[in-house]
Tab-separated table of N, CA and C in Angstrom:
chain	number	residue	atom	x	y	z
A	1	UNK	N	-25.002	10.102	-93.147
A	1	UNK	CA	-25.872	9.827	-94.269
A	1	UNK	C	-26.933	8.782	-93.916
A	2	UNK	N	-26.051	7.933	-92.933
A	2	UNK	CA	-27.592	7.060	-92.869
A	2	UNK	C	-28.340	7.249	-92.184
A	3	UNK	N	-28.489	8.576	-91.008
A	3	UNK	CA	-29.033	9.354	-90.168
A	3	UNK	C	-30.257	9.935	-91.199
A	4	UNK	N	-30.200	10.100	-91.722
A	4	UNK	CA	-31.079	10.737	-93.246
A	4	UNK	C	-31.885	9.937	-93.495
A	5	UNK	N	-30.806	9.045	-94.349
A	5	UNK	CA	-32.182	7.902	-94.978
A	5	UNK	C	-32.715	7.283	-94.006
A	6	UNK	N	-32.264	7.204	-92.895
A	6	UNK	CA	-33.111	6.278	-91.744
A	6	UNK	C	-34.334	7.334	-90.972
A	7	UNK	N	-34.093	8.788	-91.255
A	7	UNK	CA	-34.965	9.965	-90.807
A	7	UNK	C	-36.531	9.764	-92.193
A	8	UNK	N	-36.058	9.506	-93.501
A	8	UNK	CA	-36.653	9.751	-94.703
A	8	UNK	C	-37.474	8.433	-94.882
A	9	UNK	N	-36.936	7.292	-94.450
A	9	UNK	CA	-37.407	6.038	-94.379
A	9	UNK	C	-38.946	5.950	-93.012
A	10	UNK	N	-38.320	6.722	-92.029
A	10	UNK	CA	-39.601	7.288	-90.906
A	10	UNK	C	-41.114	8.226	-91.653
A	11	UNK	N	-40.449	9.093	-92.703
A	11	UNK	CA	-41.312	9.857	-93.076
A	11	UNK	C	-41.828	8.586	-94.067
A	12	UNK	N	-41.202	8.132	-94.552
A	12	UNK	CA	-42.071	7.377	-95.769
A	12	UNK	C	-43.147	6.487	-94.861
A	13	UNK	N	-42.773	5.759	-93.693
A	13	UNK	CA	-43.914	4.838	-93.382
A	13	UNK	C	-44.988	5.668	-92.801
A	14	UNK	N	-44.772	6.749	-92.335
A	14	UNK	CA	-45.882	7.460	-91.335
A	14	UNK	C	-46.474	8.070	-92.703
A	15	UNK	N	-46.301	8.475	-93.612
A	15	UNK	CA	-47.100	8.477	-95.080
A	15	UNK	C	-47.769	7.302	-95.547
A	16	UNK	N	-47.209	6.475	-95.749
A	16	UNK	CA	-47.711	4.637	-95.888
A	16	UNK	C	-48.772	4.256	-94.789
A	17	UNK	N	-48.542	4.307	-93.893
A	17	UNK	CA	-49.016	3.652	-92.817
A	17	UNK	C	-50.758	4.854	-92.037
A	18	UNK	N	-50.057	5.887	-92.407
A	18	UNK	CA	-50.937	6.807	-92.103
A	18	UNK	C	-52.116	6.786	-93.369
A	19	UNK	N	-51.859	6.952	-94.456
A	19	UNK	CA	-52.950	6.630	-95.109
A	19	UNK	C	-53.744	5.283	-95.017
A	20	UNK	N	-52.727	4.483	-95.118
A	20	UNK	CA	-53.784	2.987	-94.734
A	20	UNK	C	-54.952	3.254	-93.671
A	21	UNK	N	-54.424	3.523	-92.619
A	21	UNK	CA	-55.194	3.636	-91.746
A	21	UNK	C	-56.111	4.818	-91.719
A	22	UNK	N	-56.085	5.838	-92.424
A	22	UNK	CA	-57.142	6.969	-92.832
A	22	UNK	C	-58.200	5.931	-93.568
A	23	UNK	N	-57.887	5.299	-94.112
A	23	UNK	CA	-58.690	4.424	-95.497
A	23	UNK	C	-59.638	3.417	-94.379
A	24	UNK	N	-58.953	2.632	-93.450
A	24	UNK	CA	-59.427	2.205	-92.558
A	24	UNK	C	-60.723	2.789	-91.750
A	25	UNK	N	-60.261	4.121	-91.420
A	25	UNK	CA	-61.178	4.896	-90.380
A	25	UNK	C	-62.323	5.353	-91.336
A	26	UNK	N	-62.292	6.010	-92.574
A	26	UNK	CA	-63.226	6.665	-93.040
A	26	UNK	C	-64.344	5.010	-93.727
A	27	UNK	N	-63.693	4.523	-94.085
A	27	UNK	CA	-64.466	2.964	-94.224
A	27	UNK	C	-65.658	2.609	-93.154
A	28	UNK	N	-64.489	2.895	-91.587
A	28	UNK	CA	-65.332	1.848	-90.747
A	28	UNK	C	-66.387	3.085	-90.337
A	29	UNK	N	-66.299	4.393	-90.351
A	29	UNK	CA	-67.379	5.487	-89.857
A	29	UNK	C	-68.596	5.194	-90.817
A	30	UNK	N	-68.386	4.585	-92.001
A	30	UNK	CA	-69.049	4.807	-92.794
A	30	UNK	C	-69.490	3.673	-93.305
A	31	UNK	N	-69.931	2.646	-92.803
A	31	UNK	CA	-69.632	1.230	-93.003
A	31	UNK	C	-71.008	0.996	-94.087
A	32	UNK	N	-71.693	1.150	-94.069
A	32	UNK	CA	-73.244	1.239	-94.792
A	32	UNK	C	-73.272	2.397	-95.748
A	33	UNK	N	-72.606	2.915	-96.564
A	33	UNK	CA	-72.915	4.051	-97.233
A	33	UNK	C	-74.014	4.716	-98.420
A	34	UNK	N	-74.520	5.476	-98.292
A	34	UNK	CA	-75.460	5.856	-99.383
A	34	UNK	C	-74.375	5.477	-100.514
A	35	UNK	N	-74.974	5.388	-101.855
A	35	UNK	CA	-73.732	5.638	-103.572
A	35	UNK	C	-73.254	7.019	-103.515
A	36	UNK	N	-74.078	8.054	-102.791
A	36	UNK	CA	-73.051	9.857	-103.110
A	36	UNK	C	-72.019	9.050	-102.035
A	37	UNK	N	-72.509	8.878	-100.647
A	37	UNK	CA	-71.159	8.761	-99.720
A	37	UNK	C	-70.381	7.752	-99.922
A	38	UNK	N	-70.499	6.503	-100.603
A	38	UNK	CA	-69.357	6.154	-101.509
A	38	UNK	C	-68.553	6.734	-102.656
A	39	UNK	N	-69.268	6.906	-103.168
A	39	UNK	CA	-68.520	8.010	-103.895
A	39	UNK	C	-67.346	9.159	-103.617
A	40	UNK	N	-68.117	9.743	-102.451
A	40	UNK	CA	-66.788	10.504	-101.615
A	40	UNK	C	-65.852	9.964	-100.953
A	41	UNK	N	-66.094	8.546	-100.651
A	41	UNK	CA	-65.393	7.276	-99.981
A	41	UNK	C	-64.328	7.303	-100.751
A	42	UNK	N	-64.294	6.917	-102.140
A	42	UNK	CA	-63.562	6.407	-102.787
A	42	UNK	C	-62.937	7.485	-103.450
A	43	UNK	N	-63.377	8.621	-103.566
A	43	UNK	CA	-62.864	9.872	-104.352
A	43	UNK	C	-61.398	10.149	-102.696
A	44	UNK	N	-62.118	10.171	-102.262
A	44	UNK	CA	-61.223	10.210	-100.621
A	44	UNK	C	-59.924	9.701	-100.556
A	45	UNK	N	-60.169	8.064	-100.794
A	45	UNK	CA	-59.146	7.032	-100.908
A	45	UNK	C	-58.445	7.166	-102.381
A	46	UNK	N	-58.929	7.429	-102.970
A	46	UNK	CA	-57.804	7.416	-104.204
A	46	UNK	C	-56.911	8.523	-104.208
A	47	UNK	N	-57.803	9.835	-104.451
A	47	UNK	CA	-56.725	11.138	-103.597
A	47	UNK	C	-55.485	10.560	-102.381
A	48	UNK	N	-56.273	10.094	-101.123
A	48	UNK	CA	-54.903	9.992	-100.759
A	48	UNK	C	-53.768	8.895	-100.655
A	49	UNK	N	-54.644	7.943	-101.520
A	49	UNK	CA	-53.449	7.137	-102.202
A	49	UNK	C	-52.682	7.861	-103.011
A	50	UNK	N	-52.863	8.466	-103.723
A	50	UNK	CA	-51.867	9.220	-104.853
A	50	UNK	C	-51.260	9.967	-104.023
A	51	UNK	N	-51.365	10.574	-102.752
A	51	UNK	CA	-50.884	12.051	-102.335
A	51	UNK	C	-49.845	11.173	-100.697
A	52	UNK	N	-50.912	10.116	-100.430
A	52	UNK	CA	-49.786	9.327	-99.000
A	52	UNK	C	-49.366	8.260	-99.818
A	53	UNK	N	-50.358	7.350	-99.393
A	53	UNK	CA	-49.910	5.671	-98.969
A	53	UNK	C	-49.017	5.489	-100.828
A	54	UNK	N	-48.794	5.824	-101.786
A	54	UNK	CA	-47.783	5.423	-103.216
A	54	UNK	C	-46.331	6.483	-102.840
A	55	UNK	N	-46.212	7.389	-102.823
A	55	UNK	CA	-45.212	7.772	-102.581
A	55	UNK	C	-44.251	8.201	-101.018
A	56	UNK	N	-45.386	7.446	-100.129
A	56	UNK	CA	-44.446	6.554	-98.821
A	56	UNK	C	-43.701	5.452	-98.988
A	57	UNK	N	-45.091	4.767	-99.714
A	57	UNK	CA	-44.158	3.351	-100.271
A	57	UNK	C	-43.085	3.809	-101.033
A	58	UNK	N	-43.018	4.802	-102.244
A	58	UNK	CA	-41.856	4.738	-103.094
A	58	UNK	C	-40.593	5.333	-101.733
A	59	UNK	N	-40.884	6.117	-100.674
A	59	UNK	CA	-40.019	6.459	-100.224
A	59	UNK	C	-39.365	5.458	-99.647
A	60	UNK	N	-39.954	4.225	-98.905
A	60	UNK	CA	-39.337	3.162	-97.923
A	60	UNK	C	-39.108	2.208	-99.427
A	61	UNK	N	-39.133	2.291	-100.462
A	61	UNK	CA	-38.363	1.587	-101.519
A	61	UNK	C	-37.214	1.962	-101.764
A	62	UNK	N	-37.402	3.308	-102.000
A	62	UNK	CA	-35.818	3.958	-102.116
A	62	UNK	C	-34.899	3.601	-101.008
A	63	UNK	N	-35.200	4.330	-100.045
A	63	UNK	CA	-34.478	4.085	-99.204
A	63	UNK	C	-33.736	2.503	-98.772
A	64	UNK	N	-34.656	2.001	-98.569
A	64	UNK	CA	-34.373	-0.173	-98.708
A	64	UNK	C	-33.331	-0.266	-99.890
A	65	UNK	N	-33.565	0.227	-101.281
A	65	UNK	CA	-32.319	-0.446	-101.978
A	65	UNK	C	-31.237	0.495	-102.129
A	66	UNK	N	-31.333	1.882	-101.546
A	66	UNK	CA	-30.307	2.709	-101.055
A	66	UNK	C	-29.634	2.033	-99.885
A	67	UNK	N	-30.034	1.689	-98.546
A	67	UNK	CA	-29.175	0.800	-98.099
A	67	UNK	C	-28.709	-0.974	-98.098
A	68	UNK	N	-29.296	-1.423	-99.190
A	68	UNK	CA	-29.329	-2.756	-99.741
A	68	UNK	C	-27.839	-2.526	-100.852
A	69	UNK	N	-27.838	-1.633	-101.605
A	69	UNK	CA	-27.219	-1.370	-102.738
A	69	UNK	C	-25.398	-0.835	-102.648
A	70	UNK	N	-26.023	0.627	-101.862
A	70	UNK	CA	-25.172	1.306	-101.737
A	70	UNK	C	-24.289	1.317	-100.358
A	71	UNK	N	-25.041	0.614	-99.125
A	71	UNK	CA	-24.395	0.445	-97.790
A	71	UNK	C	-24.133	-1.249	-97.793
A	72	UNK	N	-24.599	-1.778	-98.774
A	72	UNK	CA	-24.138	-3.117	-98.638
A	72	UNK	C	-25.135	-3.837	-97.578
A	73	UNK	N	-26.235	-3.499	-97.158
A	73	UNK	CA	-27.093	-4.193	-95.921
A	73	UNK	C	-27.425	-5.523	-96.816
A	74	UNK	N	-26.826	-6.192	-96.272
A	74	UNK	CA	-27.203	-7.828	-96.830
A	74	UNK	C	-27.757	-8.336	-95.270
A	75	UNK	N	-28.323	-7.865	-94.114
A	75	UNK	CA	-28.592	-8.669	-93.219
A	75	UNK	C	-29.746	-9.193	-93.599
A	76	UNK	N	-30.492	-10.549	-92.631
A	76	UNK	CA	-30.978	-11.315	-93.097
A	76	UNK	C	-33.129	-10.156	-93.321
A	77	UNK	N	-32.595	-9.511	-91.778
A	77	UNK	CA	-33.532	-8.690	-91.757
A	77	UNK	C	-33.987	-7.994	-92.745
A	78	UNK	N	-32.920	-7.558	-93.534
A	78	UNK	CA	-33.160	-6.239	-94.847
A	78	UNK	C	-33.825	-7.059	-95.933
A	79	UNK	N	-33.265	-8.333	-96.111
A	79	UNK	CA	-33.405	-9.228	-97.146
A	79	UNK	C	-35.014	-9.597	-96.958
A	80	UNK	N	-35.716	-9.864	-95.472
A	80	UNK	CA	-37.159	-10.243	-95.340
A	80	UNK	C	-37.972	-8.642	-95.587
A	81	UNK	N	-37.633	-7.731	-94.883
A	81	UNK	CA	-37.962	-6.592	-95.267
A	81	UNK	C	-38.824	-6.181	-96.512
A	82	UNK	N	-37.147	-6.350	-97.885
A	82	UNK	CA	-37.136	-6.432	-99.305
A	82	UNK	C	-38.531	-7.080	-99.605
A	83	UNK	N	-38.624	-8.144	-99.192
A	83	UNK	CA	-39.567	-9.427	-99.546
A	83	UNK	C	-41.132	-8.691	-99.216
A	84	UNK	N	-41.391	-8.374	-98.153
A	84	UNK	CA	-42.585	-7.335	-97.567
A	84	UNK	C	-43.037	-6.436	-98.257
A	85	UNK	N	-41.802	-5.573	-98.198
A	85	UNK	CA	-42.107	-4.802	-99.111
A	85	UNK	C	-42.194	-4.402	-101.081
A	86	UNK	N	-41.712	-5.542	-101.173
A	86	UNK	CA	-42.164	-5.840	-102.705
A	86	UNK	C	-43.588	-6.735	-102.809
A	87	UNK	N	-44.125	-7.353	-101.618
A	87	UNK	CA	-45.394	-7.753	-101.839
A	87	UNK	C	-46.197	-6.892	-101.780
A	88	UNK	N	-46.337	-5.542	-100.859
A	88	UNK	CA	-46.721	-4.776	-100.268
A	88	UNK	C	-46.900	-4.233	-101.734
A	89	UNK	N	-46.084	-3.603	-102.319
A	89	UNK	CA	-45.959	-3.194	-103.804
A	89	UNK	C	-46.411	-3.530	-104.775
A	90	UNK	N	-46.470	-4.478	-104.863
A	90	UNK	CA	-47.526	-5.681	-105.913
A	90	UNK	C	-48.824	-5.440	-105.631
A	91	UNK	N	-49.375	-5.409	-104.230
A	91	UNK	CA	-50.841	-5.632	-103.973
A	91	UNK	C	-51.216	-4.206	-103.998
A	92	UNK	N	-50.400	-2.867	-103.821
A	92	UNK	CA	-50.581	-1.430	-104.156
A	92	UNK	C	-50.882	-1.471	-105.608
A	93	UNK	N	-49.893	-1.792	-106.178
A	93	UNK	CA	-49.785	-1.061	-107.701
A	93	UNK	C	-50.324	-2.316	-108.691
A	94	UNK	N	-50.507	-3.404	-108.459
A	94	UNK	CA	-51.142	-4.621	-109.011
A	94	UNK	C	-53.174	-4.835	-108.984
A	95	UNK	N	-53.485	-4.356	-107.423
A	95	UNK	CA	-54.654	-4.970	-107.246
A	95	UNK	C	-55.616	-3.545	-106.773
A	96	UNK	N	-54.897	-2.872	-105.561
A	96	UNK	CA	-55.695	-1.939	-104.839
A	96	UNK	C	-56.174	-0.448	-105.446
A	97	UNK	N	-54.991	-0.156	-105.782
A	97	UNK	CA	-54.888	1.485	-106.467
A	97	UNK	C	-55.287	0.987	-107.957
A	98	UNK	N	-55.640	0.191	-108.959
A	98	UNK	CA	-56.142	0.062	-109.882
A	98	UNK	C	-57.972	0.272	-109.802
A	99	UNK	N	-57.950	-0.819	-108.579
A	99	UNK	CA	-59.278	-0.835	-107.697
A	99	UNK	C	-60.503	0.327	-107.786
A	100	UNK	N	-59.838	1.458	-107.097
A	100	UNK	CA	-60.201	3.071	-106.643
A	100	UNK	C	-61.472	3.595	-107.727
A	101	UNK	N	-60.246	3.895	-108.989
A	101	UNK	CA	-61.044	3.993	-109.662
A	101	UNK	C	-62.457	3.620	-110.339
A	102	UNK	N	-62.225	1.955	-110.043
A	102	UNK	CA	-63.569	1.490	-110.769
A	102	UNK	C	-64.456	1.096	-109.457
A	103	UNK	N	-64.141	1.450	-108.400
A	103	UNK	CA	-64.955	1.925	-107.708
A	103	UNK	C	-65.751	2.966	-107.165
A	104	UNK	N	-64.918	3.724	-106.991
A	104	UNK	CA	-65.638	5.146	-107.433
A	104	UNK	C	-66.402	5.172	-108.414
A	105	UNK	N	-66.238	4.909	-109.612
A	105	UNK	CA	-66.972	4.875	-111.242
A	105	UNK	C	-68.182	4.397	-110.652
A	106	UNK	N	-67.831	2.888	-110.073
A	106	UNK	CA	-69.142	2.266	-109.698
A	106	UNK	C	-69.916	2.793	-108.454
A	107	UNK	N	-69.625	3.578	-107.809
A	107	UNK	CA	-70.367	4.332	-106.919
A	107	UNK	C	-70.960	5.396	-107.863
A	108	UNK	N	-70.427	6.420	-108.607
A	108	UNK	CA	-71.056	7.206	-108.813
A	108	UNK	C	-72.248	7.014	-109.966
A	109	UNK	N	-72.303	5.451	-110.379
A	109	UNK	CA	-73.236	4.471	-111.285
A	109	UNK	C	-74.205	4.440	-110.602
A	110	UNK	N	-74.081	4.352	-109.512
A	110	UNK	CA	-74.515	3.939	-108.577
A	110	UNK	C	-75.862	4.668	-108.487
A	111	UNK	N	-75.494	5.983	-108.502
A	111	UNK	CA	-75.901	7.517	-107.502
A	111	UNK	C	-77.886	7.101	-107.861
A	112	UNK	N	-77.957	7.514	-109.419
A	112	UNK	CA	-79.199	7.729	-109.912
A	112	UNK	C	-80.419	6.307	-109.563
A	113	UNK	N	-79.813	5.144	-108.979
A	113	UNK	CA	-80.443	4.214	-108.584
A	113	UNK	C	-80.733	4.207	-106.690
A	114	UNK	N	-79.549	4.820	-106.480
A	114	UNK	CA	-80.365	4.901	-104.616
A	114	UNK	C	-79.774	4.061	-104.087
A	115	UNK	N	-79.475	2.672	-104.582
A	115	UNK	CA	-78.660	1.645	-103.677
A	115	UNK	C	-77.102	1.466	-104.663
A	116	UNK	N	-76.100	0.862	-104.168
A	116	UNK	CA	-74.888	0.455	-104.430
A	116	UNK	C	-74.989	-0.747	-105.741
A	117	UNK	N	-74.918	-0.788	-106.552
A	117	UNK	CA	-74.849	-1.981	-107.381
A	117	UNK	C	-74.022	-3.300	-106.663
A	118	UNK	N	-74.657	-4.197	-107.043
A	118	UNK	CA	-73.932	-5.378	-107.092
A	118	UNK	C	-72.579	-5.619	-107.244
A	119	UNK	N	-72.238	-5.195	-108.324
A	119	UNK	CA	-70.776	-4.913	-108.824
A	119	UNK	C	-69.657	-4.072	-107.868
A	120	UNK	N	-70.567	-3.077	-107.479
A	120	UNK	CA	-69.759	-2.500	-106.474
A	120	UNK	C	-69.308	-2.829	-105.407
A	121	UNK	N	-70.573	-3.573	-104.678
A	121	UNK	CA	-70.127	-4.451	-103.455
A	121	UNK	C	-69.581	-5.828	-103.723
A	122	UNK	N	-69.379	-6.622	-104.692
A	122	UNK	CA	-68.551	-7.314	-105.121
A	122	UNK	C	-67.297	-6.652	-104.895
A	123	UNK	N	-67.058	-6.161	-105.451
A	123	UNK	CA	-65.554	-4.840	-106.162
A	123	UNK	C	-64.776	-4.948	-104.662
A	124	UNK	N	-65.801	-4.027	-103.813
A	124	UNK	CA	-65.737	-3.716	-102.161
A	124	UNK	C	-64.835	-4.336	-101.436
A	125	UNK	N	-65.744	-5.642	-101.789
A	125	UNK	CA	-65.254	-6.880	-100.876
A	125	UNK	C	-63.998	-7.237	-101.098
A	126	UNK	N	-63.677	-7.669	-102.290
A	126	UNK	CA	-62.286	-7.779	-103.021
A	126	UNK	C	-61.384	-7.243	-102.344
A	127	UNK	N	-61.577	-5.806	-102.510
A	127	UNK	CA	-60.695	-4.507	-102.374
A	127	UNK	C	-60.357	-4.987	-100.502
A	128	UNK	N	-61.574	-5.103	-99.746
A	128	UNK	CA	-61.082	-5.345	-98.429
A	128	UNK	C	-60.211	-6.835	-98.538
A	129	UNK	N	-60.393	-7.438	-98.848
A	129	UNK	CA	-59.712	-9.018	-98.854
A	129	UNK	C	-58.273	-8.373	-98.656
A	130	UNK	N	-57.884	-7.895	-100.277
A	130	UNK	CA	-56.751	-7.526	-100.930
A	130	UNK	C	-55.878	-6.712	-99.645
A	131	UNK	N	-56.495	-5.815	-98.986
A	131	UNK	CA	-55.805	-4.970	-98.162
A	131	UNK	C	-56.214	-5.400	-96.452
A	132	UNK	N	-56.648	-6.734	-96.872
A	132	UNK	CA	-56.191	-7.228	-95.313
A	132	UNK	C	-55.259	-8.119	-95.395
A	133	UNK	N	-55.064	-8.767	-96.444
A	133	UNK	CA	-53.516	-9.331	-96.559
A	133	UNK	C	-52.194	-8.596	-97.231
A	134	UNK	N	-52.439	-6.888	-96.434
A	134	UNK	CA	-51.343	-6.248	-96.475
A	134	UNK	C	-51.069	-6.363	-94.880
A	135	UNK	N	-51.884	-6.937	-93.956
A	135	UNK	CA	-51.319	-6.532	-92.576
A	135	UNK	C	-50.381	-7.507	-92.295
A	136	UNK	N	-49.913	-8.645	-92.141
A	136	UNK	CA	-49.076	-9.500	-92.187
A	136	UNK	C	-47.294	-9.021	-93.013
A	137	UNK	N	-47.800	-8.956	-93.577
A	137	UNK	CA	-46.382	-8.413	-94.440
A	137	UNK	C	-46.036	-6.750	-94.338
A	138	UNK	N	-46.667	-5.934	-94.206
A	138	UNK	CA	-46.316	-4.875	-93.278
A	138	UNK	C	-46.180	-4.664	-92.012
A	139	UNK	N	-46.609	-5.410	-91.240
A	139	UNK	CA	-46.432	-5.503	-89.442
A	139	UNK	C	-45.081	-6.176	-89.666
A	140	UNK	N	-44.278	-6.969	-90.229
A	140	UNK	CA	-43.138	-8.027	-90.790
A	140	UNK	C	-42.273	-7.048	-90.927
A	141	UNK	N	-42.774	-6.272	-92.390
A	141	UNK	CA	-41.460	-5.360	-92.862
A	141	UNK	C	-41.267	-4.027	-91.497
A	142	UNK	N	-42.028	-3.578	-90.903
A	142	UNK	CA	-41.880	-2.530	-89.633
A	142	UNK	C	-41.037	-3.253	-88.722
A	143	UNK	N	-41.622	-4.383	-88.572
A	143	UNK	CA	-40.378	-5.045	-87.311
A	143	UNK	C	-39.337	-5.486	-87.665
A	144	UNK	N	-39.228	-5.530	-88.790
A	144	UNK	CA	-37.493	-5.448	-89.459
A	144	UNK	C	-37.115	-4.351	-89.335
A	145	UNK	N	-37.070	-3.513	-89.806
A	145	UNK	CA	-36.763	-2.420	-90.173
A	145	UNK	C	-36.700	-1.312	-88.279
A	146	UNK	N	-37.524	-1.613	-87.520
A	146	UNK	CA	-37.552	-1.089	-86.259
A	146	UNK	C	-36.510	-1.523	-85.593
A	147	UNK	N	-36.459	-2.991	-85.755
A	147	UNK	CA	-35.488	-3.889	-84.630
A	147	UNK	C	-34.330	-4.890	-85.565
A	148	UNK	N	-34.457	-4.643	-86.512
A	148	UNK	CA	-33.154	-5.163	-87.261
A	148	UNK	C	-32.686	-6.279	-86.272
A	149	UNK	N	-33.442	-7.310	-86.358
A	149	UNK	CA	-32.987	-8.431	-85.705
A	149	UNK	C	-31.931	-9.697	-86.472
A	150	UNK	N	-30.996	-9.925	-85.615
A	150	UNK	CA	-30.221	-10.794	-86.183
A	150	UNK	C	-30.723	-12.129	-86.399
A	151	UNK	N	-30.571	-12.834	-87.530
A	151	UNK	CA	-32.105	-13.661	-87.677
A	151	UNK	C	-30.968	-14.966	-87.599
A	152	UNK	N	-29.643	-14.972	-88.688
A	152	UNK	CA	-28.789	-16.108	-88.838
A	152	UNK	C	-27.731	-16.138	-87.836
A	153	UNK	N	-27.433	-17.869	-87.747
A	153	UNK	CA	-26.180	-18.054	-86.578
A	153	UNK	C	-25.048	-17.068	-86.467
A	154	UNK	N	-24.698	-17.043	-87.718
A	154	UNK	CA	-23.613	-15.678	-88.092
A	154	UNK	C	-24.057	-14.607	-87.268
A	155	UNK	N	-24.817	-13.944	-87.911
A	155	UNK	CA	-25.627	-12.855	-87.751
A	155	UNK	C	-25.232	-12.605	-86.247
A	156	UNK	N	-25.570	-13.608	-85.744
A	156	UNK	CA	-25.793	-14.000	-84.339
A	156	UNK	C	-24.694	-13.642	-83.200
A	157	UNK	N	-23.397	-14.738	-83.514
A	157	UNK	CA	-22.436	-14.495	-83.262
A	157	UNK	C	-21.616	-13.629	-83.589
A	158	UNK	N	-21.573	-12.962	-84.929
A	158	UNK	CA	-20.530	-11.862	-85.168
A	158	UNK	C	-21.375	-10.847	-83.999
A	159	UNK	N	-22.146	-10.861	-83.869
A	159	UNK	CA	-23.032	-9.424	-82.679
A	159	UNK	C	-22.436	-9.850	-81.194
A	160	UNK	N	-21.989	-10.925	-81.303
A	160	UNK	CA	-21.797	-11.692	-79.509
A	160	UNK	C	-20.233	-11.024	-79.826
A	161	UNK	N	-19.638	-11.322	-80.539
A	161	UNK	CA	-18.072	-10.812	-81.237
A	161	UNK	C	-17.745	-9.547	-81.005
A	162	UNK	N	-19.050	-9.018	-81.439
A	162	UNK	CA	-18.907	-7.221	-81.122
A	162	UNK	C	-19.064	-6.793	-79.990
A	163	UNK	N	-19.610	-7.947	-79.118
A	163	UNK	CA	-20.165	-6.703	-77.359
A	163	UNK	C	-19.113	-7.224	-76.502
């Protein structure tokens, strides 16, 4: 069973992680955009927020308090993990994916004037801030979760106990 969730927990980040970084690439190709090609920017990114990067995350949620809950993982690793990934969650469903929309809106405000409003590139900027202080706490929760490192003395020694 935990061959599974640890198979399902893989699919969830390469969903998570793979959209981030789609969001990344079509951004940086496009770094100067007309308001239509923002517009498709953001019509882009919100689609595949709804379709990757929210229900990867819900998958590496499940899975985390499926083995937090039900396997008993109290290591110290799972516990920093938890922490990652509930910030990670906050700045998704709190700041970024609220974002989308009123950016897009404001791109396609945009269109009939020729340049980007003010507001929008305000908005922009934000939106990048917000999702560059997802890299810290997701590079964190991956290397938990990859290398399940024994972090406490315990931790430590019961593993010296076992080899």
């Amino acid at each position: 069973m935990k061959k599974l969730l640890s198979f399902i927990a893989e699919i969830g980040t390469i969903m998570y992680v793979g959209g981030i970084l789609s969001h990344i690439v079509i951004g940086a190709i496009n770094s100067h955009p007309t308001p239509e090609t923002a517009a498709f920017i953001y019509d882009y990114k919100l689609q595949s927020a709804y379709i990757l990067i929210l229900p990867g995350l819900g998958l590496k949620i499940l899975i985390d308090l499926i083995l937090f809950f039900r396997f008993g993982e109290r290591a110290w690793w799972m516990r920093i993990k938890l922490a990652m990934t509930a910030f990670l969650t906050i700045n998704a469903f709190v700041f970024l994916v609220p974002m989308m929309p009123d950016l897009l809106a404001l791109a396609k405000a945009s269109i009939p004037d020729g340049t980007l409003s003010q507001a929008f590139l305000d908005l922009e900027h934000t939106e990048k801030l917000v999702g560059m202080s997802n890299v810290i706490p997701l590079v964190t929760e991956m290397i938990m979760g990859a290398f399940k490192p024994r972090i406490s003395r315990s931790e430590r020694s019961q593993s010296a106990k076992a080899t």
